[in-house]
Amino acid sequence: MGLKDDLERYREVGEERREDLAEFIQYGDLGQSRPDSVRIPIKIVDLPEFAYAQQDMGGVGQGDAEEGDQVGEAQPDDDGDEDGEPGEEGGEHEYYEMDPEEFAQELDEELGLDLDPKGKKVIEEVEGDFTDITRSGPTSTLDFERLFKQGLKRKLAMDFDRDYVREALKIDGWGPAKAFEWARGENIPVSRAWLEDEYAELSSEEKSEWASLDEMEDNVEKVSTAQRIRREGVDQIPFRREDERYRYPEIEKEREKNVVVVNIRDVSGSMRQKKRELVERTFTPLDWYLQGKYDNAEFVYIAHDAEAWEVEREDFFGIRSGGGTRISSAYEVAMERLDEEYPWSEWNRYVFAAGDSENSSNDTEENVIPLMERIDANLHAYVETQPSGNAINATHAEEVERHFRDSNNVAVAYVSSPEDVTDAIYEILSTEEEA
């Protein structure tokens, strides 16, 4: 094993020693990551390197040292750092970077999830295999194999040993009528008209060649259809118009897995720093997860106090106002935005809201819940962040949970500390998985 192999092994060890995903979500620095790249710290593993001996350091029995000088004292190198000064640049091995897709896979394994997004928006219609059949169409699409098989079946069903039946007409006293009756009893598909034409061509001596049917059968060998085809082949197949079928390609619709995530956050005066941090710790991994699961993900961020307004992601988690709280104002903005740009027929939709559950009087029951029922979505979720426990007037989460307790697309989670974050994420995503 060479040095290159050693380095690869050390890198593998480094990746294995990256922070546990749950630990990173609960306590890690989420701000180091970007929307398209999740950076998870690695517990440092020193890489091996060669150490070269320093020359001209002096020593016993050589150099310019005089009696009384200290032996073995290294002199500082003018081009190097002073002793004990640490390097300031971090190595590339200090973070493990994963894209949202890998993050979603890792979170599935961590929490035992398996969300399978459905495509909605049709981006292309393509012709698939020729599996559909119709009775008319262009000649180029005629299913000749099927036509041939149908004709061959008919040929086999209509075929009989003409020489053998012709001999029956030579039985004394028979004639076409008697021969036709005999043929029907033997399941020979001969027509009466054919028998009459053949009988007319016989001479008077031929019409009494055989004294009985037994004598004829003893002297004439019957050849089966299979034997005759092997010997003579098939010279003609009886095709009919009714057997024609034309192949049509199956139209396949390619659908893109689109998702829009609406994140709603209470920014009123009661939402202090710890509450805001818990919202960020919950919403940020959810954004990464859904971005990793879908082909195309878009995000809408809405802040509200008594009124609501749309903001950029960079501002979403830091805003704080001094106003009151009316949660329904955010759902009104969300519904308008979704109806205008993200139709339910083409987009998977998630509406996530978070706050400390404080809301203006009767707003939850009279306004928020009806709005949640009107907004079609894969999943509605509300995350209550109360680091110090429930406040007396913090009832919004409980009211939503009570009203939607039998619903399969509404989740309510409670987060009072970072330890609760992964449980809250599981509560939300597992609800979507069961929907």
XYZ file of C-alpha atoms in Angstrom:
435
model
C 0.000 0.000 0.000
C 1.527 3.326 -1.083
C 1.168 6.855 0.190
C -1.677 7.554 -2.235
C -3.627 4.624 -0.819
C -2.923 5.862 2.711
C -4.283 9.306 1.861
C -7.444 7.841 0.333
C -7.980 5.750 3.439
C -7.532 8.773 5.701
C -10.097 10.683 3.667
C -12.546 7.796 4.027
C -11.980 7.805 7.790
C -12.558 11.550 7.804
C -15.896 11.178 6.052
C -16.911 8.461 8.475
C -16.090 10.800 11.353
C -18.262 13.646 10.113
C -20.904 14.773 12.545
C -23.917 12.570 12.925
C -26.691 14.043 10.801
C -29.083 14.419 13.724
C -26.341 16.076 15.806
C -25.605 18.465 12.949
C -29.277 19.427 12.568
C -29.702 19.953 16.299
C -26.475 21.764 17.129
C -24.427 22.342 13.970
C -23.724 25.629 12.230
C -26.361 25.576 9.473
C -25.174 28.942 8.207
C -22.021 27.417 6.726
C -24.161 25.710 4.073
C -25.710 27.009 0.886
C -29.082 26.056 -0.613
C -27.336 23.696 -3.055
C -24.558 22.417 -0.788
C -24.829 21.149 2.777
C -21.509 21.447 4.653
C -21.177 19.098 7.610
C -18.094 19.481 9.854
C -15.617 16.627 10.061
C -13.793 15.825 13.275
C -10.235 16.468 12.134
C -8.020 13.545 11.197
C -4.366 14.525 10.654
C -3.100 13.398 7.276
C 0.316 11.672 7.194
C 3.291 13.627 5.876
C 7.069 13.243 5.622
C 9.170 15.064 8.276
C 12.579 16.144 6.968
C 15.573 16.584 9.345
C 16.770 20.183 9.664
C 20.364 20.658 8.522
C 23.195 22.760 10.022
C 21.703 22.676 13.509
C 25.082 22.094 15.130
C 25.934 19.355 17.592
C 28.618 17.796 19.748
C 32.005 17.451 18.061
C 31.254 19.648 15.073
C 30.317 23.169 14.049
C 31.331 26.500 15.575
C 30.159 25.926 19.130
C 32.459 26.926 21.970
C 32.846 25.600 25.466
C 29.796 26.436 27.577
C 27.353 26.737 24.649
C 24.105 24.802 24.931
C 24.129 21.763 22.707
C 21.199 21.004 20.405
C 19.449 24.372 20.529
C 17.786 25.053 17.199
C 18.010 28.512 15.722
C 14.891 30.146 14.388
C 14.459 30.069 10.622
C 14.016 33.535 9.192
C 11.650 32.141 6.527
C 9.498 30.098 8.907
C 6.987 30.670 11.663
C 8.075 31.301 15.230
C 7.855 28.306 17.534
C 4.312 27.612 18.682
C 2.542 29.755 16.129
C -0.372 27.765 14.681
C -1.275 27.900 11.003
C -4.277 30.061 10.141
C -5.575 28.335 7.004
C -7.980 25.424 7.374
C -7.631 22.302 5.258
C -10.201 21.158 2.690
C -10.871 18.096 4.794
C -12.566 20.128 7.533
C -16.048 19.834 5.951
C -17.943 17.085 4.234
C -20.099 18.556 1.461
C -23.221 16.875 0.173
C -25.829 18.091 -2.273
C -29.511 18.169 -1.235
C -30.164 14.850 -2.962
C -27.553 13.083 -0.846
C -28.800 14.927 2.237
C -32.324 13.630 1.556
C -31.025 10.066 1.197
C -29.054 10.350 4.425
C -32.029 11.800 6.301
C -34.237 8.984 4.995
C -31.777 6.493 6.468
C -31.360 8.476 9.688
C -35.093 8.801 10.383
C -36.389 5.716 8.583
C -38.299 7.651 5.922
C -38.958 6.820 2.292
C -40.806 9.696 0.652
C -41.554 8.970 -3.022
C -42.528 12.228 -4.761
C -45.023 12.149 -7.619
C -44.598 14.065 -10.840
C -47.404 16.423 -11.779
C -46.485 18.868 -14.527
C -46.378 17.268 -17.992
C -43.234 18.510 -19.725
C -43.283 16.215 -22.751
C -45.480 13.695 -24.531
C -43.566 11.003 -26.353
C -44.526 7.996 -28.434
C -43.813 4.769 -26.644
C -44.103 1.170 -27.812
C -46.673 0.204 -30.447
C -49.031 -1.437 -27.988
C -52.418 0.036 -28.971
C -54.416 -1.670 -31.756
C -57.093 -0.199 -34.025
C -59.087 -1.453 -37.048
C -57.926 1.307 -39.393
C -54.760 3.243 -40.048
C -51.942 3.872 -42.531
C -50.554 0.853 -44.361
C -47.136 1.339 -42.773
C -48.582 0.479 -39.349
C -50.396 -2.699 -40.451
C -49.698 -5.515 -38.012
C -48.740 -8.036 -40.686
C -47.644 -10.687 -38.180
C -51.088 -10.716 -36.630
C -52.745 -10.733 -40.064
C -50.619 -13.693 -41.157
C -51.419 -15.644 -37.996
C -55.159 -15.085 -38.420
C -54.966 -16.168 -42.079
C -52.956 -19.247 -41.187
C -55.477 -20.223 -38.511
C -58.243 -19.917 -41.076
C -56.228 -21.947 -43.577
C -55.777 -24.735 -41.073
C -59.413 -24.645 -40.047
C -60.610 -24.878 -43.683
C -58.076 -27.429 -44.873
C -58.940 -31.099 -45.630
C -57.541 -33.965 -47.671
C -59.290 -33.442 -51.020
C -58.006 -36.691 -52.546
C -59.373 -38.685 -49.620
C -62.840 -37.054 -49.777
C -62.889 -37.401 -53.558
C -62.506 -41.189 -53.116
C -65.673 -41.212 -50.996
C -67.625 -40.029 -54.041
C -66.530 -43.284 -55.761
C -68.401 -45.488 -53.305
C -71.148 -47.336 -55.077
C -74.550 -45.758 -54.448
C -73.248 -42.676 -52.618
C -73.106 -39.414 -54.549
C -72.695 -35.828 -53.273
C -75.507 -35.935 -50.709
C -74.309 -39.102 -48.978
C -70.658 -38.003 -49.135
C -71.558 -34.600 -47.629
C -73.408 -36.267 -44.735
C -70.400 -38.547 -44.090
C -67.921 -35.644 -44.221
C -69.888 -33.633 -41.684
C -69.836 -36.577 -39.335
C -66.060 -36.739 -39.693
C -65.693 -32.931 -39.081
C -64.293 -32.466 -42.566
C -64.974 -28.824 -43.647
C -66.050 -29.587 -47.219
C -68.828 -27.744 -49.050
C -71.680 -29.419 -50.879
C -70.965 -27.365 -53.982
C -67.396 -28.682 -54.138
C -68.649 -32.290 -53.855
C -71.151 -31.773 -56.657
C -68.479 -30.295 -58.934
C -66.089 -33.170 -58.232
C -68.789 -35.831 -58.684
C -69.728 -34.361 -62.056
C -66.190 -34.942 -63.310
C -66.160 -38.674 -62.439
C -66.830 -41.311 -65.084
C -69.577 -43.863 -64.590
C -67.002 -46.577 -63.826
C -65.344 -44.382 -61.144
C -68.684 -43.760 -59.389
C -68.813 -47.428 -58.368
C -65.110 -48.122 -57.793
C -65.579 -48.992 -54.110
C -68.227 -51.362 -52.900
C -68.353 -49.817 -49.412
C -66.837 -47.208 -47.134
C -64.788 -49.860 -45.325
C -63.237 -50.962 -48.611
C -62.396 -47.381 -49.487
C -60.784 -46.739 -46.098
C -58.759 -49.959 -46.343
C -57.263 -48.898 -49.653
C -56.921 -45.108 -49.361
C -54.618 -43.457 -46.815
C -55.847 -40.231 -45.226
C -53.137 -37.524 -44.999
C -53.384 -35.074 -42.100
C -53.083 -31.315 -42.582
C -49.774 -31.177 -40.720
C -48.290 -33.942 -42.907
C -49.480 -32.280 -46.077
C -48.043 -28.841 -45.094
C -44.670 -30.400 -44.233
C -44.638 -32.179 -47.562
C -46.102 -29.528 -49.861
C -45.797 -26.272 -47.928
C -48.438 -23.556 -47.913
C -49.061 -21.987 -51.286
C -51.835 -19.603 -50.288
C -53.063 -17.888 -47.101
C -56.671 -16.689 -47.052
C -56.373 -13.074 -45.812
C -59.541 -11.154 -45.017
C -60.204 -7.478 -44.391
C -61.744 -8.248 -41.024
C -58.388 -9.634 -39.812
C -56.494 -6.378 -40.415
C -55.258 -4.511 -37.362
C -53.081 -1.400 -37.231
C -50.554 -0.622 -34.505
C -50.591 2.709 -32.728
C -47.881 3.951 -30.374
C -48.788 4.418 -26.740
C -48.522 8.076 -25.761
C -46.361 8.415 -22.679
C -46.460 11.566 -20.603
C -43.195 12.557 -18.994
C -43.896 14.432 -15.794
C -41.527 16.683 -13.897
C -41.470 16.421 -10.121
C -42.138 20.049 -9.227
C -42.515 21.318 -5.693
C -43.162 24.707 -4.127
C -42.542 25.106 -0.412
C -44.183 28.010 1.396
C -42.425 28.821 4.661
C -44.377 31.047 7.049
C -42.840 32.562 10.196
C -44.204 34.657 13.018
C -41.949 37.723 13.421
C -43.957 39.458 16.104
C -42.413 40.869 19.283
C -42.855 37.639 21.228
C -40.616 35.716 18.800
C -37.276 36.241 20.517
C -33.915 34.879 19.418
C -34.182 31.341 20.828
C -37.566 30.843 19.202
C -36.249 32.143 15.872
C -33.263 29.791 16.054
C -35.530 26.788 16.612
C -37.575 27.764 13.547
C -34.394 27.940 11.457
C -33.159 24.568 12.731
C -36.468 22.972 11.721
C -37.190 24.695 8.412
C -33.685 24.637 6.903
C -33.313 20.810 6.859
C -36.880 20.517 5.530
C -35.944 22.817 2.638
C -32.809 20.791 1.875
C -34.737 17.544 2.065
C -37.503 18.559 -0.341
C -35.017 20.185 -2.695
C -33.167 16.866 -2.811
C -36.324 14.861 -3.440
C -37.781 16.864 -6.339
C -36.515 17.717 -9.834
C -37.457 21.355 -9.470
C -37.984 23.082 -6.118
C -39.068 26.653 -5.484
C -39.448 28.375 -2.140
C -41.676 31.197 -0.932
C -40.930 32.897 2.391
C -43.644 34.843 4.193
C -43.166 36.804 7.420
C -46.043 38.081 9.500
C -47.014 39.897 12.640
C -50.529 41.337 12.431
C -49.901 41.738 8.690
C -47.963 39.513 6.283
C -45.472 40.150 3.512
C -43.143 38.105 1.311
C -39.399 38.260 2.028
C -36.143 36.844 0.683
C -34.675 33.760 2.314
C -31.649 35.714 3.586
C -33.970 37.892 5.659
C -36.516 35.282 6.674
C -34.956 33.954 9.874
C -33.631 37.232 11.202
C -36.663 39.537 10.953
C -38.301 40.677 14.185
C -41.017 43.263 14.535
C -42.752 44.819 17.493
C -46.290 44.200 16.303
C -49.008 41.800 17.353
C -49.905 38.501 15.737
C -52.531 37.504 13.181
C -51.473 34.219 11.602
C -54.262 34.195 9.019
C -52.673 37.165 7.253
C -49.816 34.883 6.149
C -52.153 32.200 4.825
C -53.997 34.833 2.799
C -50.732 35.842 1.112
C -49.791 32.187 0.631
C -53.109 31.286 -1.010
C -52.914 34.229 -3.405
C -49.329 33.387 -4.378
C -50.063 29.695 -4.909
C -53.197 30.325 -6.966
C -51.375 32.788 -9.219
C -48.157 30.894 -9.918
C -48.325 27.322 -8.649
C -51.543 25.552 -9.733
C -52.321 22.420 -7.757
C -52.699 20.395 -10.970
C -49.021 20.971 -11.855
C -47.211 21.488 -8.539
C -46.665 19.535 -5.374
C -47.260 22.049 -2.601
C -46.099 22.235 1.013
C -47.139 24.930 3.468
C -45.013 25.080 6.616
C -45.707 27.626 9.353
C -43.909 28.246 12.635
C -44.264 30.453 15.673
C -44.859 30.387 19.395
C -48.584 29.523 18.977
C -49.689 32.970 20.129
C -52.420 34.385 17.912
C -55.054 37.065 18.026
C -58.400 36.145 19.528
C -60.462 33.640 17.462
C -58.187 34.034 14.416
C -57.190 30.373 14.406
C -60.716 28.987 14.478
C -62.422 31.598 12.323
C -59.732 32.267 9.713
C -56.608 30.080 9.775
C -58.307 26.681 9.810
C -60.731 27.556 6.968
C -57.792 28.874 4.916
C -55.799 25.693 5.519
C -58.787 23.687 4.310
C -59.059 25.814 1.164
C -55.363 25.608 0.227
C -54.710 22.313 -1.546
C -51.360 20.926 -0.453
C -49.470 17.675 -0.069
C -48.884 18.720 3.490
C -49.669 21.534 5.923
C -47.482 21.727 9.007
C -47.288 23.991 12.028
C -44.230 24.025 14.293
C -44.620 25.519 17.763
C -41.388 26.890 19.254
C -41.637 27.534 22.974
C -38.221 27.192 24.712
C -39.654 27.984 28.150
C -42.776 25.859 27.886
C -46.291 26.756 26.825
C -47.553 30.252 27.460
C -51.124 30.651 28.698
C -52.354 32.210 25.453
C -50.253 29.974 23.137
C -53.082 27.780 21.859
C -52.789 27.929 18.068
C -50.955 24.580 17.653
C -53.388 22.774 19.940
C -56.407 24.178 18.099
C -54.990 23.153 14.704
C -54.055 19.698 15.977
C -57.477 19.158 17.515
C -59.350 20.234 14.384
C -57.235 18.176 11.948
C -56.661 15.123 14.151
C -58.274 12.840 11.526
C -56.559 14.491 8.549
C -53.703 12.760 6.723
C -52.103 15.925 5.344
C -51.742 18.130 8.435
C -48.910 17.779 10.936
C -48.290 19.651 14.180
C -44.910 19.502 15.932
C -43.652 20.977 19.191
C -40.041 22.162 19.563
C -38.846 23.474 22.916
C -35.119 22.743 22.466
C -32.686 21.625 19.744
C -33.134 18.022 20.902
C -36.743 18.178 19.646
C -35.848 19.236 16.098
C -35.261 15.830 14.491
C -38.420 14.456 16.139
C -40.354 17.393 14.705
C -38.910 16.794 11.231
C -39.845 13.122 11.468
C -43.385 14.013 12.600
C -43.803 16.294 9.585
C -42.253 14.089 6.907
C -43.765 10.833 8.144
C -47.211 12.448 7.892
C -46.486 13.229 4.238
C -45.210 9.687 3.687
C -48.494 8.216 4.937
C -50.682 10.578 2.917
